[in-house]
Amino acid sequence: MPCWKRWVLTAAVLILGVSPSALAQPEVVPSDHPVYDFLHQQRVAGNLPGYRHESLPLGRADIQRHLATVRSALPAATGGTGYWLAEFSREFDEPRDAIESMFGYGRVGIPREADTEKFLFYSQGEAWRLAVSGRGTIEYRTSEGALRPDVLPVDASYSGLAGTPQLTLEGNYRGRIGFYSRTFNGFQVTGDNRVLQADPTLASLYYVGIRDTPDGSFDRTTASVRAATRTFSAEIAHARPLVGAAFGRPLILAGNADNFSFVKLGVDTRLVQYQFMHSALGDQSRSVEGENGQGLLLGPERYMALHRLAVNPARWLGLAFTEMVVYGNRGPELAYLNPVNPFKTAEHALWDRDNTLFAIEAVVRPVAGVEAHATFLADDLDFGEFGDNSYNNKWAVQAGLGTAFETPVGAALGYVEYTRTEPFIYTHRFLLEGSYYNSYTHNGFGLGHPIGPNADQIEVGLEVWLPFRLRATVRGRYARRGENFTDEDGTLINVGGNITNGDQPPFSEPTKEFLRGTVQQGPGATLDVTWEPLNEVGVALHLDYQQWDNDPNRLFARSSFFIDL
C-alpha cells in the first residue's frame, strides 16, 4: 500500500474513533444466532456492561469486540463460560490462515481439522472477505391439538418428516460494506403437511399459511447489506429485528412474524445509541375480481417506522425510549421518513389517521450477577380518562428479574418475568378490504409479544451453557387470555382479544374490562436443546406444551439432525 494511502486510512480511523479491526467485518449476524444469548448472560454476570441486548441484530465486528471484552474480564475463564467463550471466539475471531488456500484465491471444500470452521468456499484478502456455507437438516414434527385454532381444528394431530437444505453467503468489501444472505427451502417428505402450520417458526410463511392444506414446501430468506463504522451504520435488509428489554419475548418487536424488509440508520456510542428504521409490512392477500373476470390477489399497502434512543448513564443502568407508527393505504410518508421528526406530532399533522405507540424501558444491574428490567408500552393514551378503563387507553407492561451464575457443569442464566397486555393493544379500528391495515401485524401475525392483547403471563426460565457444544433452555409459564366470543344471537362480541380485529366497541360500552370474554388459562412449558457431539454435526429438539382449562391441550415437537458444510 502506498505511503499516502496508509496516512489517509490512519487519519480516517482516528477521525471515526475506531480501530482497523472494528472496520473489518461490518456484515450482520442474524438475531437468531446463539451468541446473543451468551453475551446477554455475560452482561448479567457483570462482564459485559456495554452490550445492548435490547436491539438486535449486530454486526460481526460488534460481536468480536464484545467477545474480546469478556476475554479481558475473564482471562482465565473455565467451565461453561470458558468453553463457550473459546467456541464463539473460534467462530468469529479465528485467523482464517488455518483454512488452506486452493487455486490461489481461497478454500473450496471442507477443512479436515476438527477445530476449524467449515465452509464450502472461503477467501479473505485485502479487498474481500467471502464465505459460502451450507447446512443440511432432517426434521421430524408432530403436533397434538392446534397451535393455530384459526387454521387447524383444535383436536388435530399431525406429524411428518421434512428435509431443509440451507445456503449462506456472507462477507464484506474492504471492511466497509458487509453483506449477508441465508436461504432455506424445505419440503415435506412424509406425513401430513398440516403439521407445518403448527410449527411457530413456519406458520407465518406464505406456502404454509395460504392454504388449508399446505403443498409441503416452505422457504425463507434473510438478507442484509450493511455499511458501518464503530459509530455509524446504514443497512437495507429483509430480516426479523428484535427490539425491547426482556429475558423471554419483548413487548416491542418480538420476532413472531415472518421476515420483513426495512432500511435502518444507526448511531452507536458508549453513552448513546440512536436508531431509525422504516419497514414495509405485508398483509394476507385477498382475492378480488379484476378485468375480464380474472382473479387478483390484493393486500393493503402498509408500512412501519421506528425511532429508538437508548442511553447508558452508568455501567449498571440502561434507559430507552422507542416510538413506532404503522400506517397504510398510501405510499411511504415523507413525514415518517424523517429520522428526527416525532411520530405523534407527525401523525396529528397528517390528521390522525395512523397508529402510533411508544415504549419506555429501564434495565438495572444493582450487583454483578443480577439484572432487572421493566417496560411500559402505550398504544393509545388519553390522560383525561386515565384510570377509568377507557378504550382510549391501551397499554402493556413487562418486568423481569434474572441472575447469572456458574455451576460445576456450565454457565447459566435464570429469570422470572411477568407480562400484561390490555384489551385492544396493538390493534387499530380502520378497516379496508377486510383488513385492519394499521394494526401491529405482518401477514396476520403480531409484531409484539406472542400472548397478544387482553392477556397476561408469568414465566420462569433457565438457560444453561454446557461443554461439548451442549446448550439448553427451559421455560415454564402460566398464561391467561380473554378471547372474543359469540353471543346467543350469533353476534361476535369483540372484547379486544384478537390482534387482527380492531373493531371499535359501541359508544354504549365506554369502558373496557381486562380478561373479559371467553377466558382461557393454564400452565405451559417450552424446551430447546442443541448438541453438537462432532464439529458442525448435531441434533436439536424444540418442545412446546400448553394446557388450557377449556380448549384441548396443545403439544408441538420438532427434532432435527443437521450437518454444516
XYZ file of C-alpha atoms in Angstrom:
565
model
C 0.000 0.000 0.000
C 1.460 3.460 -0.912
C 2.511 5.634 1.995
C -0.136 8.302 1.375
C -2.889 5.670 1.483
C -1.663 4.453 4.853
C -1.795 8.011 6.196
C -5.312 8.533 4.823
C -6.526 5.256 6.357
C -4.891 6.100 9.687
C -6.471 9.560 9.685
C -9.894 8.119 8.859
C -9.588 5.626 11.688
C -8.597 8.376 14.137
C -11.442 10.648 12.977
C -14.007 7.897 13.295
C -12.613 6.763 16.627
C -12.402 3.116 15.637
C -9.701 0.528 15.164
C -8.976 -1.142 11.811
C -10.176 -4.449 13.234
C -13.504 -2.879 14.138
C -13.905 -1.847 10.499
C -13.028 -5.304 9.249
C -16.372 -7.086 9.343
C -19.495 -4.884 9.198
C -21.695 -7.770 7.939
C -24.676 -8.569 10.120
C -25.138 -11.677 12.287
C -28.855 -12.683 12.303
C -30.798 -12.221 15.526
C -31.393 -15.980 15.949
C -27.671 -16.727 16.439
C -26.976 -18.254 19.898
C -24.072 -15.890 20.536
C -26.540 -13.180 21.583
C -27.926 -15.197 24.488
C -24.369 -15.944 25.622
C -23.445 -12.245 25.516
C -26.595 -11.414 27.483
C -25.632 -13.973 30.125
C -22.200 -12.364 30.364
C -23.749 -8.914 30.759
C -25.923 -10.099 33.633
C -22.842 -11.714 35.176
C -21.153 -8.296 35.166
C -18.541 -8.991 32.496
C -20.052 -7.032 29.589
C -21.756 -3.786 30.699
C -21.518 -2.190 27.239
C -23.552 -4.862 25.456
C -27.057 -3.790 24.337
C -29.204 -6.906 24.084
C -32.345 -4.814 23.598
C -31.754 -4.136 19.895
C -30.646 -6.962 17.608
C -29.022 -7.977 15.308
C -25.458 -6.631 15.409
C -22.509 -6.730 13.022
C -19.674 -9.262 13.244
C -17.236 -6.541 14.318
C -19.501 -5.615 17.249
C -19.658 -9.248 18.374
C -15.883 -9.598 18.029
C -15.454 -6.537 20.244
C -17.840 -7.883 22.893
C -16.102 -11.268 22.948
C -12.765 -9.501 23.369
C -14.197 -7.571 26.327
C -15.276 -10.810 28.014
C -11.855 -12.343 27.398
C -10.226 -9.314 29.023
C -12.568 -9.542 32.015
C -12.075 -13.318 32.331
C -8.526 -14.103 31.142
C -8.569 -17.485 32.889
C -12.216 -18.407 32.376
C -13.037 -22.083 32.838
C -16.198 -24.197 32.969
C -19.103 -23.436 30.701
C -18.157 -19.774 30.330
C -14.592 -20.567 29.306
C -15.681 -23.321 26.950
C -18.286 -21.259 25.092
C -16.086 -18.169 25.051
C -13.467 -20.236 23.223
C -16.083 -21.707 20.873
C -17.515 -18.352 19.858
C -14.051 -16.803 19.627
C -13.062 -19.555 17.209
C -16.143 -18.889 15.120
C -15.864 -15.108 14.998
C -12.181 -14.298 15.610
C -10.191 -17.247 14.269
C -7.449 -16.241 11.763
C -8.580 -17.800 8.532
C -4.985 -18.757 7.709
C -5.964 -22.107 9.212
C -8.041 -22.685 6.094
C -5.564 -23.637 3.396
C -5.559 -21.895 0.034
C -6.719 -23.565 -3.159
C -6.166 -22.225 -6.693
C -4.554 -19.148 -5.152
C -7.771 -17.423 -4.174
C -9.458 -19.342 -1.420
C -10.512 -22.636 0.027
C -13.029 -24.914 -1.656
C -14.296 -27.912 0.256
C -14.445 -28.969 3.890
C -11.421 -28.411 6.170
C -10.086 -31.608 7.693
C -9.171 -30.039 11.028
C -11.770 -30.870 13.688
C -11.438 -27.446 15.333
C -11.792 -25.365 12.159
C -14.978 -23.800 10.858
C -16.382 -25.485 7.770
C -17.101 -23.653 4.530
C -17.983 -24.667 1.021
C -15.804 -21.761 -0.026
C -13.744 -19.217 1.905
C -11.489 -16.374 0.802
C -10.059 -13.414 2.675
C -7.702 -10.807 1.287
C -7.144 -7.053 1.281
C -10.269 -6.347 -0.775
C -12.749 -9.105 0.024
C -13.885 -11.491 2.685
C -16.206 -14.062 1.147
C -17.633 -17.156 2.825
C -20.126 -19.661 1.455
C -21.516 -22.264 3.853
C -24.389 -24.704 3.868
C -26.498 -26.726 6.234
C -28.493 -29.859 5.585
C -31.265 -30.659 8.075
C -33.691 -33.521 8.524
C -36.655 -32.559 10.731
C -39.471 -34.547 12.261
C -42.514 -32.653 13.525
C -45.535 -33.748 15.492
C -48.465 -31.843 16.967
C -51.345 -32.677 19.300
C -54.027 -30.014 19.287
C -53.619 -26.974 17.068
C -51.313 -24.102 17.982
C -53.293 -22.074 15.426
C -57.017 -22.694 16.013
C -57.838 -20.190 13.268
C -56.313 -22.621 10.745
C -56.331 -26.109 12.279
C -59.010 -27.963 14.243
C -58.273 -27.714 17.946
C -58.265 -31.501 18.293
C -55.922 -32.072 15.327
C -52.985 -34.499 15.447
C -50.424 -34.388 12.654
C -46.816 -35.451 12.065
C -44.304 -35.630 9.249
C -40.676 -35.735 8.124
C -39.096 -32.871 6.191
C -35.755 -32.012 4.636
C -34.361 -28.461 4.737
C -31.242 -27.535 2.756
C -29.797 -24.100 3.522
C -27.167 -21.915 1.870
C -25.438 -18.851 3.356
C -23.341 -16.204 1.605
C -21.586 -13.570 3.678
C -18.616 -11.233 3.552
C -17.532 -7.655 3.017
C -15.686 -5.368 0.674
C -12.616 -3.678 2.162
C -14.137 -3.859 5.604
C -16.602 -1.107 4.746
C -19.690 -2.732 3.218
C -20.843 -6.097 4.527
C -23.399 -8.453 3.060
C -25.274 -11.491 4.344
C -27.797 -13.778 2.664
C -29.207 -17.023 4.062
C -31.910 -19.039 2.291
C -33.559 -22.320 3.175
C -36.019 -24.208 1.037
C -37.655 -27.117 2.817
C -40.027 -29.811 1.660
C -42.249 -32.281 3.464
C -41.225 -35.884 2.725
C -43.731 -37.997 4.663
C -46.776 -37.459 6.858
C -49.440 -34.746 6.836
C -48.336 -31.334 5.555
C -50.651 -29.573 8.011
C -48.121 -30.215 10.765
C -46.124 -27.335 9.239
C -48.881 -24.929 10.333
C -48.361 -25.963 13.954
C -44.651 -25.016 13.810
C -44.304 -21.469 15.204
C -41.236 -20.813 13.019
C -43.046 -21.768 9.802
C -46.692 -20.819 10.402
C -46.208 -17.282 9.042
C -44.669 -18.403 5.740
C -46.605 -17.925 2.504
C -46.679 -21.518 1.267
C -47.582 -22.777 4.741
C -50.331 -20.335 5.693
C -52.034 -19.688 2.362
C -53.954 -22.970 2.086
C -55.932 -25.153 4.452
C -53.555 -27.979 3.491
C -50.071 -26.728 2.516
C -48.395 -28.272 -0.514
C -45.399 -29.220 1.644
C -42.781 -26.692 0.548
C -41.560 -23.754 2.594
C -38.797 -21.171 2.202
C -37.375 -18.080 3.838
C -34.509 -15.703 3.091
C -32.645 -13.457 5.495
C -30.650 -10.797 3.622
C -28.711 -7.676 4.548
C -26.340 -5.124 3.041
C -24.735 -3.004 5.751
C -22.166 -0.210 5.773
C -20.749 0.523 9.210
C -18.018 2.081 11.259
C -17.691 1.813 15.001
C -20.141 4.728 15.398
C -22.343 4.952 12.296
C -24.237 2.327 10.318
C -26.684 2.124 7.421
C -28.453 -1.039 6.346
C -31.080 -2.379 3.968
C -32.344 -5.787 4.998
C -35.027 -8.428 4.886
C -34.946 -9.929 8.358
C -36.555 -10.128 11.810
C -35.170 -7.426 14.113
C -35.700 -7.784 17.861
C -36.364 -4.680 19.959
C -37.128 -4.401 23.662
C -35.835 -5.399 27.074
C -36.783 -8.952 28.051
C -35.424 -12.302 29.161
C -38.079 -14.035 27.080
C -40.047 -12.174 24.394
C -40.116 -8.338 24.408
C -43.188 -6.138 24.012
C -41.976 -4.065 21.050
C -40.615 -6.350 18.289
C -40.568 -9.982 19.382
C -39.825 -11.898 16.173
C -43.139 -13.771 15.917
C -43.927 -12.788 12.333
C -42.058 -13.597 9.153
C -39.103 -11.529 7.941
C -39.930 -8.075 6.621
C -37.929 -5.538 4.607
C -36.524 -2.351 6.108
C -33.909 0.364 5.884
C -32.077 1.272 9.059
C -29.740 4.039 10.207
C -27.826 3.921 13.473
C -25.533 5.921 15.727
C -23.803 3.941 18.472
C -21.514 5.325 21.174
C -20.705 4.141 24.656
C -23.255 6.518 26.173
C -25.947 6.843 23.489
C -27.466 4.673 20.797
C -29.963 6.034 18.274
C -31.752 4.031 15.579
C -34.150 4.874 12.793
C -35.949 2.160 10.837
C -38.572 2.277 8.110
C -40.184 -1.022 7.139
C -42.583 -2.423 4.576
C -45.168 -4.716 6.183
C -47.361 -7.240 4.429
C -50.937 -8.305 4.864
C -52.523 -11.604 3.941
C -53.652 -11.022 0.373
C -57.304 -11.370 -0.603
C -58.758 -12.462 -3.929
C -60.774 -9.854 -5.831
C -62.244 -9.881 -9.301
C -60.305 -7.913 -11.871
C -60.879 -7.138 -15.513
C -62.426 -9.859 -17.689
C -63.405 -11.730 -14.530
C -59.797 -12.616 -13.693
C -58.921 -13.153 -10.058
C -56.350 -10.859 -8.474
C -54.572 -11.096 -5.124
C -54.523 -7.738 -3.340
C -53.377 -6.547 0.051
C -53.321 -3.042 1.572
C -50.030 -1.173 1.308
C -48.627 -0.966 4.866
C -45.512 0.483 6.496
C -43.932 0.780 9.925
C -41.387 3.327 11.149
C -39.374 3.288 14.382
C -37.226 5.709 16.366
C -35.262 4.391 19.330
C -33.000 6.285 21.728
C -31.056 4.306 24.339
C -28.688 5.779 26.913
C -26.306 4.187 29.399
C -25.526 6.854 32.004
C -23.785 4.255 34.173
C -22.367 0.765 33.759
C -25.281 -0.625 35.767
C -28.125 1.348 34.139
C -29.746 1.405 30.712
C -32.716 3.543 29.663
C -34.549 3.633 26.339
C -37.415 5.374 24.604
C -38.956 3.850 21.466
C -41.705 5.284 19.271
C -43.331 3.486 16.359
C -46.039 4.122 13.819
C -47.915 1.784 11.472
C -49.692 3.368 8.519
C -51.118 2.255 5.193
C -53.472 2.785 2.277
C -50.876 5.074 0.662
C -47.221 5.112 -0.297
C -44.280 5.847 2.029
C -44.995 9.003 4.027
C -42.255 11.635 3.913
C -43.014 12.791 7.463
C -42.220 9.289 8.774
C -39.028 9.052 6.709
C -37.537 11.914 8.707
C -35.338 10.345 11.446
C -35.759 13.301 13.851
C -39.467 14.065 13.368
C -41.510 12.791 16.377
C -44.181 10.393 15.176
C -47.027 11.627 17.380
C -46.835 15.213 16.182
C -46.357 13.978 12.617
C -49.480 11.813 12.971
C -51.507 14.774 14.205
C -50.207 16.917 11.329
C -51.471 14.177 8.994
C -54.965 14.358 10.570
C -54.670 11.418 12.960
C -55.212 8.552 10.516
C -52.341 6.296 11.605
C -51.425 4.126 14.615
C -48.605 5.302 16.888
C -47.241 3.838 20.097
C -44.303 4.443 22.405
C -42.394 2.420 24.988
C -40.192 3.349 27.950
C -37.655 0.820 29.250
C -35.206 0.540 32.119
C -32.546 -2.116 32.739
C -30.612 -2.120 36.003
C -27.827 -4.311 37.407
C -27.512 -3.429 41.108
C -24.778 -6.030 41.645
C -22.823 -8.351 39.387
C -24.906 -11.396 38.613
C -28.325 -9.712 38.938
C -30.314 -7.797 36.334
C -33.843 -6.381 36.355
C -35.852 -4.753 33.605
C -39.213 -3.008 33.203
C -41.115 -1.786 30.122
C -44.240 0.322 29.765
C -45.763 0.359 26.278
C -48.624 2.694 25.359
C -50.591 2.133 22.179
C -53.075 4.911 22.974
C -53.196 7.264 25.953
C -55.889 9.761 26.969
C -54.677 11.335 30.204
C -58.121 12.827 30.839
C -59.544 9.295 31.095
C -56.517 7.571 32.592
C -57.556 5.148 35.306
C -61.142 4.880 34.004
C -60.593 1.738 31.870
C -61.339 3.777 28.779
C -60.919 2.240 25.335
C -58.743 5.254 24.596
C -56.072 3.839 26.924
C -54.351 0.749 25.524
C -51.140 -0.270 27.234
C -48.898 -3.176 28.217
C -46.306 -3.726 30.933
C -43.500 -6.208 31.419
C -40.981 -6.688 34.226
C -38.349 -9.315 34.892
C -35.570 -10.285 37.289
C -32.677 -12.543 36.342
C -29.444 -13.900 37.727
C -26.343 -15.294 36.005
C -24.084 -17.822 37.685
C -21.532 -20.542 37.035
C -22.311 -24.110 38.051
C -19.822 -27.005 38.275
C -21.003 -28.143 34.829
C -21.673 -24.883 32.981
C -22.785 -21.265 32.862
C -26.435 -20.431 33.497
C -28.998 -17.633 33.438
C -32.255 -17.910 35.374
C -35.123 -15.442 35.369
C -38.732 -14.702 36.252
C -40.817 -12.356 34.085
C -44.372 -11.005 34.126
C -46.215 -9.612 31.085
C -49.646 -7.969 30.927
C -51.340 -6.680 27.761
C -54.544 -4.658 27.941
C -57.522 -5.293 25.615
C -57.112 -3.958 22.049
C -53.356 -3.367 22.447
C -51.554 -3.488 19.049
C -54.918 -3.142 17.191
C -56.449 -0.297 15.158
C -60.023 0.376 14.089
C -59.602 1.352 10.388
C -60.869 -1.385 8.048
C -60.089 -1.756 4.335
C -60.944 -4.755 2.150
C -61.296 -6.975 5.206
C -58.002 -5.822 6.757
C -57.383 -3.655 9.807
C -54.368 -2.335 7.977
C -52.919 -0.136 10.761
C -52.550 -2.975 13.269
C -49.135 -4.055 14.577
C -49.094 -7.176 12.458
C -47.187 -8.568 9.488
C -49.080 -11.007 7.268
C -51.584 -11.584 10.067
C -49.050 -12.274 12.835
C -48.370 -9.865 15.694
C -45.104 -7.952 15.843
C -45.250 -7.621 19.636
C -45.437 -10.145 22.458
C -46.901 -13.501 21.333
C -49.604 -13.638 24.030
C -51.433 -10.918 22.096
C -53.959 -8.457 23.587
C -56.167 -8.960 26.658
C -53.818 -11.430 28.339
C -51.148 -11.856 30.980
C -48.427 -14.372 31.693
C -45.824 -15.172 34.312
C -42.798 -17.065 33.059
C -39.721 -18.583 34.680
C -36.777 -19.744 32.633
C -33.305 -21.246 32.815
C -30.623 -21.171 30.101
C -27.555 -23.382 30.546
C -24.306 -23.453 28.550
C -22.551 -26.787 28.915
C -19.368 -28.309 27.439
C -19.378 -30.417 24.272
C -21.409 -27.703 22.496
C -24.496 -28.531 24.508
C -26.901 -25.723 25.365
C -30.444 -25.880 26.674
C -33.277 -23.553 27.615
C -36.345 -24.499 29.620
C -39.234 -22.121 30.256
C -42.355 -22.615 32.340
C -45.341 -20.274 32.265
C -48.887 -19.705 33.406
C -50.965 -17.741 30.918
C -54.436 -16.219 30.844
C -56.207 -14.632 27.914
C -59.669 -13.258 27.204
C -60.924 -14.251 23.765
C -63.687 -12.737 21.653
C -66.928 -14.726 21.799
C -70.293 -15.121 20.049
C -73.477 -14.267 21.973
C -76.807 -16.110 21.865
C -77.846 -14.235 18.719
C -74.707 -15.319 16.880
C -73.141 -11.859 17.068
C -69.373 -11.665 17.573
C -68.567 -9.711 20.729
C -65.169 -8.082 20.392
C -63.574 -7.770 23.851
C -60.171 -6.835 22.442
C -58.791 -10.354 22.440
C -57.719 -10.692 18.793
C -54.892 -8.649 17.310
C -56.349 -8.938 13.798
C -59.743 -7.482 14.836
C -59.699 -3.794 15.712
C -63.449 -3.231 15.503
C -64.250 -0.465 17.977
C -66.974 -1.281 20.542
C -70.184 0.802 20.503
C -70.323 4.021 22.489
C -72.823 2.329 24.809
C -69.810 0.458 26.255
C -67.430 3.298 27.213
C -65.085 1.162 29.298
C -63.115 -1.991 28.685
C -62.581 -4.913 31.045
C -59.360 -6.875 31.393
C -59.799 -10.605 30.667
C -63.386 -10.131 29.583
C -64.713 -12.747 27.155
C -64.003 -16.459 26.947
C -61.133 -16.810 29.397
C -58.538 -19.476 28.683
C -55.883 -20.186 31.276
C -53.374 -22.851 32.152
C -49.699 -23.787 32.511
C -47.274 -24.304 29.668
C -43.625 -25.121 29.057
C -41.013 -24.821 26.310
C -37.779 -26.797 25.951
C -34.969 -26.106 23.472
C -31.844 -28.283 23.355
C -28.980 -28.219 20.848
C -25.981 -30.566 20.942
C -23.080 -30.913 18.526
C -21.174 -34.068 19.525
C -18.996 -33.624 16.425
C -17.795 -30.379 14.911
C -20.690 -28.966 12.834
C -22.751 -32.148 13.220
C -25.550 -32.021 15.733
C -29.098 -32.563 16.874
C -31.751 -30.166 18.174
C -35.063 -30.518 19.970
C -37.870 -27.989 20.339
C -40.829 -28.921 22.529
C -43.777 -26.693 23.444
C -46.763 -27.678 25.593
C -49.760 -25.604 26.648
C -52.605 -26.767 28.861
C -55.901 -24.871 28.695
C -58.840 -25.250 31.058
C -61.405 -25.079 28.189
C -59.688 -25.829 24.895
C -57.821 -29.124 24.383
C -54.208 -29.186 25.477
C -51.684 -28.432 22.753
C -48.298 -30.007 22.108
C -45.780 -29.385 19.355
C -42.393 -31.054 18.980
C -39.639 -30.735 16.371
C -36.498 -32.873 16.381
C -33.661 -32.142 13.953
C -30.420 -33.654 12.722
C -28.102 -31.221 10.914
C -24.731 -31.133 9.184
C -22.927 -27.849 8.469
C -20.761 -27.583 5.366
